[in-house]
Coordinates of C-alpha atoms in Angstrom, one line a residue:
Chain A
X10 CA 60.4 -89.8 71.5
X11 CA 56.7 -91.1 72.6
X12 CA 54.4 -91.7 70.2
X13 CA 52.1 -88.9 70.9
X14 CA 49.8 -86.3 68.8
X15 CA 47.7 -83.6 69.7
X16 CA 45.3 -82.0 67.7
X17 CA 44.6 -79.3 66.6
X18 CA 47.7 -77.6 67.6
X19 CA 46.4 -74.2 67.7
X20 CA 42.5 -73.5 68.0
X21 CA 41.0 -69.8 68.5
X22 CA 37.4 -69.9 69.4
X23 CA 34.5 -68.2 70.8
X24 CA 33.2 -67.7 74.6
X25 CA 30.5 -70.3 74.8
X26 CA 31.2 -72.6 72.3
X27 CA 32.2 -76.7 73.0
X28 CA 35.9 -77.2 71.7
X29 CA 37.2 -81.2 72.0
X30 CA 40.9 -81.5 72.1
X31 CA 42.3 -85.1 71.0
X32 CA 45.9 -86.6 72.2
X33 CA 46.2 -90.0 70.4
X34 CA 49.1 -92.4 71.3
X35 CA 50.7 -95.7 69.9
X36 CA 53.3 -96.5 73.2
X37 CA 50.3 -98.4 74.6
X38 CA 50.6 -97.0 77.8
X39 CA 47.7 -97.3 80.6
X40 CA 47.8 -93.9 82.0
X41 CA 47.2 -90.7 80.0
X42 CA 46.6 -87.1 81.4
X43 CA 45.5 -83.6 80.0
X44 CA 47.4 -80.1 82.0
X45 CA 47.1 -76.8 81.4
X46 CA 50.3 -74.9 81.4
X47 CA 49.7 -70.7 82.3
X48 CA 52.0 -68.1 83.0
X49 CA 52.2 -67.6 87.0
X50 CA 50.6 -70.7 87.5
X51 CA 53.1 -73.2 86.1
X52 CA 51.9 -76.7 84.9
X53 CA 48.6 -78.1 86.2
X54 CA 46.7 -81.4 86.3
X55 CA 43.0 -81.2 84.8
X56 CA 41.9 -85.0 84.1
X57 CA 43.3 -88.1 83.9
X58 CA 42.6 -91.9 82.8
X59 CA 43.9 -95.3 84.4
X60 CA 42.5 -97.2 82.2
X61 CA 39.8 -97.3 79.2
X62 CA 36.7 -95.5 80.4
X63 CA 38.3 -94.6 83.7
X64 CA 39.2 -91.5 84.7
X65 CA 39.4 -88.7 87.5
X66 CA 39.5 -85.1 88.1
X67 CA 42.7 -83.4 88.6
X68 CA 43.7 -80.2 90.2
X69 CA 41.5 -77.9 87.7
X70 CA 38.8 -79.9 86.8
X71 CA 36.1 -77.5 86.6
X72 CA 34.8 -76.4 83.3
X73 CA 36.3 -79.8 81.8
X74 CA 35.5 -83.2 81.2
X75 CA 37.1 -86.2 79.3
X76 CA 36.7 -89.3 77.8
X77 CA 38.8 -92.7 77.1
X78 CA 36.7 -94.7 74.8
X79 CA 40.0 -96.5 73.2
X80 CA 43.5 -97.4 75.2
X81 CA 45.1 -94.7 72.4
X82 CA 43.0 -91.7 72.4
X83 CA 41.8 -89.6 75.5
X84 CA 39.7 -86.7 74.6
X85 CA 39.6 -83.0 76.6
X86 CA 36.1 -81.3 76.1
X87 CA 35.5 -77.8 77.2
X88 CA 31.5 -77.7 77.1
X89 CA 31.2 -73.9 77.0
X90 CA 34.9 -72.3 76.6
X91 CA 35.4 -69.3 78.5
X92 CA 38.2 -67.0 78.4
X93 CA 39.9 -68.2 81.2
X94 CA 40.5 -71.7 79.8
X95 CA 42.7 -69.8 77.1
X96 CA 46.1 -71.9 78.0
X97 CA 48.1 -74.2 76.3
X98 CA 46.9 -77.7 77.0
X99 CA 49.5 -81.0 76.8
X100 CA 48.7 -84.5 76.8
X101 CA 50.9 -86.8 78.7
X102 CA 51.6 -90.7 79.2
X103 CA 52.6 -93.2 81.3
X104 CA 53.4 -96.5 81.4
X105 CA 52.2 -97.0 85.3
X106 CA 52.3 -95.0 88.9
X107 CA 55.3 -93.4 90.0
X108 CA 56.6 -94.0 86.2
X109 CA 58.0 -91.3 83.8
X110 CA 55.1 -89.7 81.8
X111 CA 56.1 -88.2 78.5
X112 CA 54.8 -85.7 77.0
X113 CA 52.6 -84.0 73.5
X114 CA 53.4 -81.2 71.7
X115 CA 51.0 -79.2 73.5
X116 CA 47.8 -77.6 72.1
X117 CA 47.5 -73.5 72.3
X118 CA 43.8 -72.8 72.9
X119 CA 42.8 -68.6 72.8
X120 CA 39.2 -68.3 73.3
X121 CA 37.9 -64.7 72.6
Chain B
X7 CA 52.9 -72.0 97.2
X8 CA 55.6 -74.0 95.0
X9 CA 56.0 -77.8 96.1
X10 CA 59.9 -77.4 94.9
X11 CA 62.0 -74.2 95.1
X12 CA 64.8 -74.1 92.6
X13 CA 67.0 -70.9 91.5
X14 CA 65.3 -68.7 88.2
X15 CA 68.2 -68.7 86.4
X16 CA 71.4 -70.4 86.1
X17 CA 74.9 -70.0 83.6
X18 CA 77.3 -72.5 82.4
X19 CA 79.9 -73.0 80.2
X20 CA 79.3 -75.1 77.4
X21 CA 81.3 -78.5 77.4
X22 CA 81.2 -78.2 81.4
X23 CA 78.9 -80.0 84.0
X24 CA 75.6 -78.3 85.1
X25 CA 74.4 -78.5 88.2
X26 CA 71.5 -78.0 89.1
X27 CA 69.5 -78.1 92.6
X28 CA 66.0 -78.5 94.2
X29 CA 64.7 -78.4 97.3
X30 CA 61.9 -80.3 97.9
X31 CA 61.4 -81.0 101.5
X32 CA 57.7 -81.7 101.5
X33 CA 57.8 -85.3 99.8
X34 CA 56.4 -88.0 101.2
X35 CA 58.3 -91.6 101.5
X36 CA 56.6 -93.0 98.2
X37 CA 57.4 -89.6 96.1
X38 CA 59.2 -90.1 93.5
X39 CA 62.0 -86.7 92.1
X40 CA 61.0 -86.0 88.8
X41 CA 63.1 -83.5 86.7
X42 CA 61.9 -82.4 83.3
X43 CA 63.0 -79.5 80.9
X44 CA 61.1 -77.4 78.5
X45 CA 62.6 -75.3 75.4
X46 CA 60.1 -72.7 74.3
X47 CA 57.0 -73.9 73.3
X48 CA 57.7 -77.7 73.3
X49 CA 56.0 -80.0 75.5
X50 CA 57.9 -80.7 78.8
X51 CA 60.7 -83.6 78.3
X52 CA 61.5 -86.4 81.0
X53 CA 65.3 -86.0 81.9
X54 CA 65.6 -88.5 85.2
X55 CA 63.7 -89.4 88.2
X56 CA 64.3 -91.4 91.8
X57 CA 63.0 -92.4 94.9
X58 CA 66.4 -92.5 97.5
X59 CA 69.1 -93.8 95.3
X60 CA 71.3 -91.5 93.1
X61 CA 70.4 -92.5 89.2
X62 CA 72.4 -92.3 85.8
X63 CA 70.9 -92.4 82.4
X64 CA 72.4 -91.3 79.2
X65 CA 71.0 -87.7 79.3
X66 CA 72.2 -86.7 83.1
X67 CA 72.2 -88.0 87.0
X68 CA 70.5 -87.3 89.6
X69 CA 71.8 -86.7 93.1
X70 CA 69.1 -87.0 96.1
X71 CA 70.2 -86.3 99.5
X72 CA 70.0 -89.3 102.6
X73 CA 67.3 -87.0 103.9
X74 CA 65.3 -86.9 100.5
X75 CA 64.8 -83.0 101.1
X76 CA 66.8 -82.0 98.1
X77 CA 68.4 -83.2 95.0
X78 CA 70.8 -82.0 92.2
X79 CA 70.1 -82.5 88.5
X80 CA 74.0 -83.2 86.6
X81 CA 74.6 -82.3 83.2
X82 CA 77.6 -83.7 82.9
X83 CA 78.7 -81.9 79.6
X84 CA 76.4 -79.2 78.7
X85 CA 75.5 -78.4 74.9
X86 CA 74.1 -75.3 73.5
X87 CA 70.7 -77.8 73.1
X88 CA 71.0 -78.0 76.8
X89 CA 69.7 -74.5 77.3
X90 CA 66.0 -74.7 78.8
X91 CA 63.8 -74.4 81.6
X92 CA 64.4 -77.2 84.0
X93 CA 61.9 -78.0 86.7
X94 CA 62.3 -80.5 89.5
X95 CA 58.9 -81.6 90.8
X96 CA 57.6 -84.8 92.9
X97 CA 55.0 -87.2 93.1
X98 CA 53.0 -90.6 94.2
X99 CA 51.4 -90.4 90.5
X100 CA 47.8 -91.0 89.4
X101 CA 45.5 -88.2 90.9
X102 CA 48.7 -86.2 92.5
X103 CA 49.7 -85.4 88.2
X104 CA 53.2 -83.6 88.3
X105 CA 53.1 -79.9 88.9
X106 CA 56.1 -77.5 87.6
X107 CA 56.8 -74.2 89.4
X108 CA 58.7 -71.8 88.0
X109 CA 61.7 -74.1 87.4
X110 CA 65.8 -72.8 86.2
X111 CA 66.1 -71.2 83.3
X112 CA 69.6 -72.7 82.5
X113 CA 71.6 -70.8 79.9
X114 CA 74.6 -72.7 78.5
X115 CA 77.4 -70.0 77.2
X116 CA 79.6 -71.2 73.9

């Protein structure tokens, strides 16, 4: 399997608060992503990075941004959670475009 | 709507092949079939993707049609461990992610 952690792995919190989710990797691997995965609404892209400091929006970017400071770590921050970006949230890598991308264990986020 | 339309659920026989199919006739030339599996509460796991050519790797094959339109996912001896949610998706990569529908829910019988 990928080398590929996510923390925390669970995380309850409160409307209006910043939450930072972390997905660290040791594959090395250029291209990481963050989805949220929601009943009725399947798996969807929020961010991803290409590179060290670059990045882009996804599908559901709103409410979200990230930040790739390091090749291994790629950071999800919710600036004021609200309770629609309850969901669980995995990280996924890649070694390229058009390349596999393997993915975390997945980080369950309620906010109340 | 769902990029890929694959049966909800499907039944086999453990020991036996599984096959399972997608139809995906909205990808572009330089999409690449992706199929992936989840059990309960893991993170999605790669199984096998293509661009035209069928493909083998030690977990299953996958079939793609001349036309590209559809594709078939074989287990070719299915395990109790084999029982998941499948989901066939495609993409260019980079900004296009991978998105999962619904996917097959594929129960393997002992």
């Amino acid at each position: 399997d990928a080398g590929i952690t996510q923390s925390p792995r669970h995380k309850v919190t409160e409307t209006g608060t910043p939450v930072t989710l972390r997905c660290h990797q040791t594959e090395n691997h250029r291209y990481m992503y963050w989805y949220r995965q929601d009943p009725g609404h399947g798996l969807r892209l929020i961010h991803y990075s290409y590179g060290v400091k670059d990045t882009d929006k996804g599908e559901v970017s709103d409410g979200y941004s990230v930040s790739r400071s390091k090749t291994e770590d790629f950071l999800l921050t919710l600036e004021s959670a609200t309770s629609s970006q309850t969901s669980v949230y995995f990280c996924a890598i890649s070694p390229g475009l058009a390349y596999e991308q393997y993915f975390g264990p997945g980080t369950r986020l309620t906010v109340t | 709507d769902a990029k890929t339309t694959q049966p909800p659920s499907m039944d086999c026989a453990e020991g036996r092949a599984a096959n399972l199919p997608c139809n995906h006739s909205t990808i572009s030339g330089n999409e690449y079939v992706y199929w992936y599996r989840q059990i309960h509460s893991q993170g999605p796991q790669y199984i096998i993707h293509g661009l035209k050519n069928n493909e083998t790797n030690e977990m299953a094959s996958l079939i793609i049609t001349e036309d590209r339109k559809s594709s078939t996912l074989i287990l070719p001896h299915a395990t109790l461990r084999d029982t998941a949610v499948y989901y066939c998706t495609y993409s260019g990569g980079g900004a296009d992610g991978l998105t999962f529908g619904k996917g097959t829910h594929l129960i393997i019988q002992p």
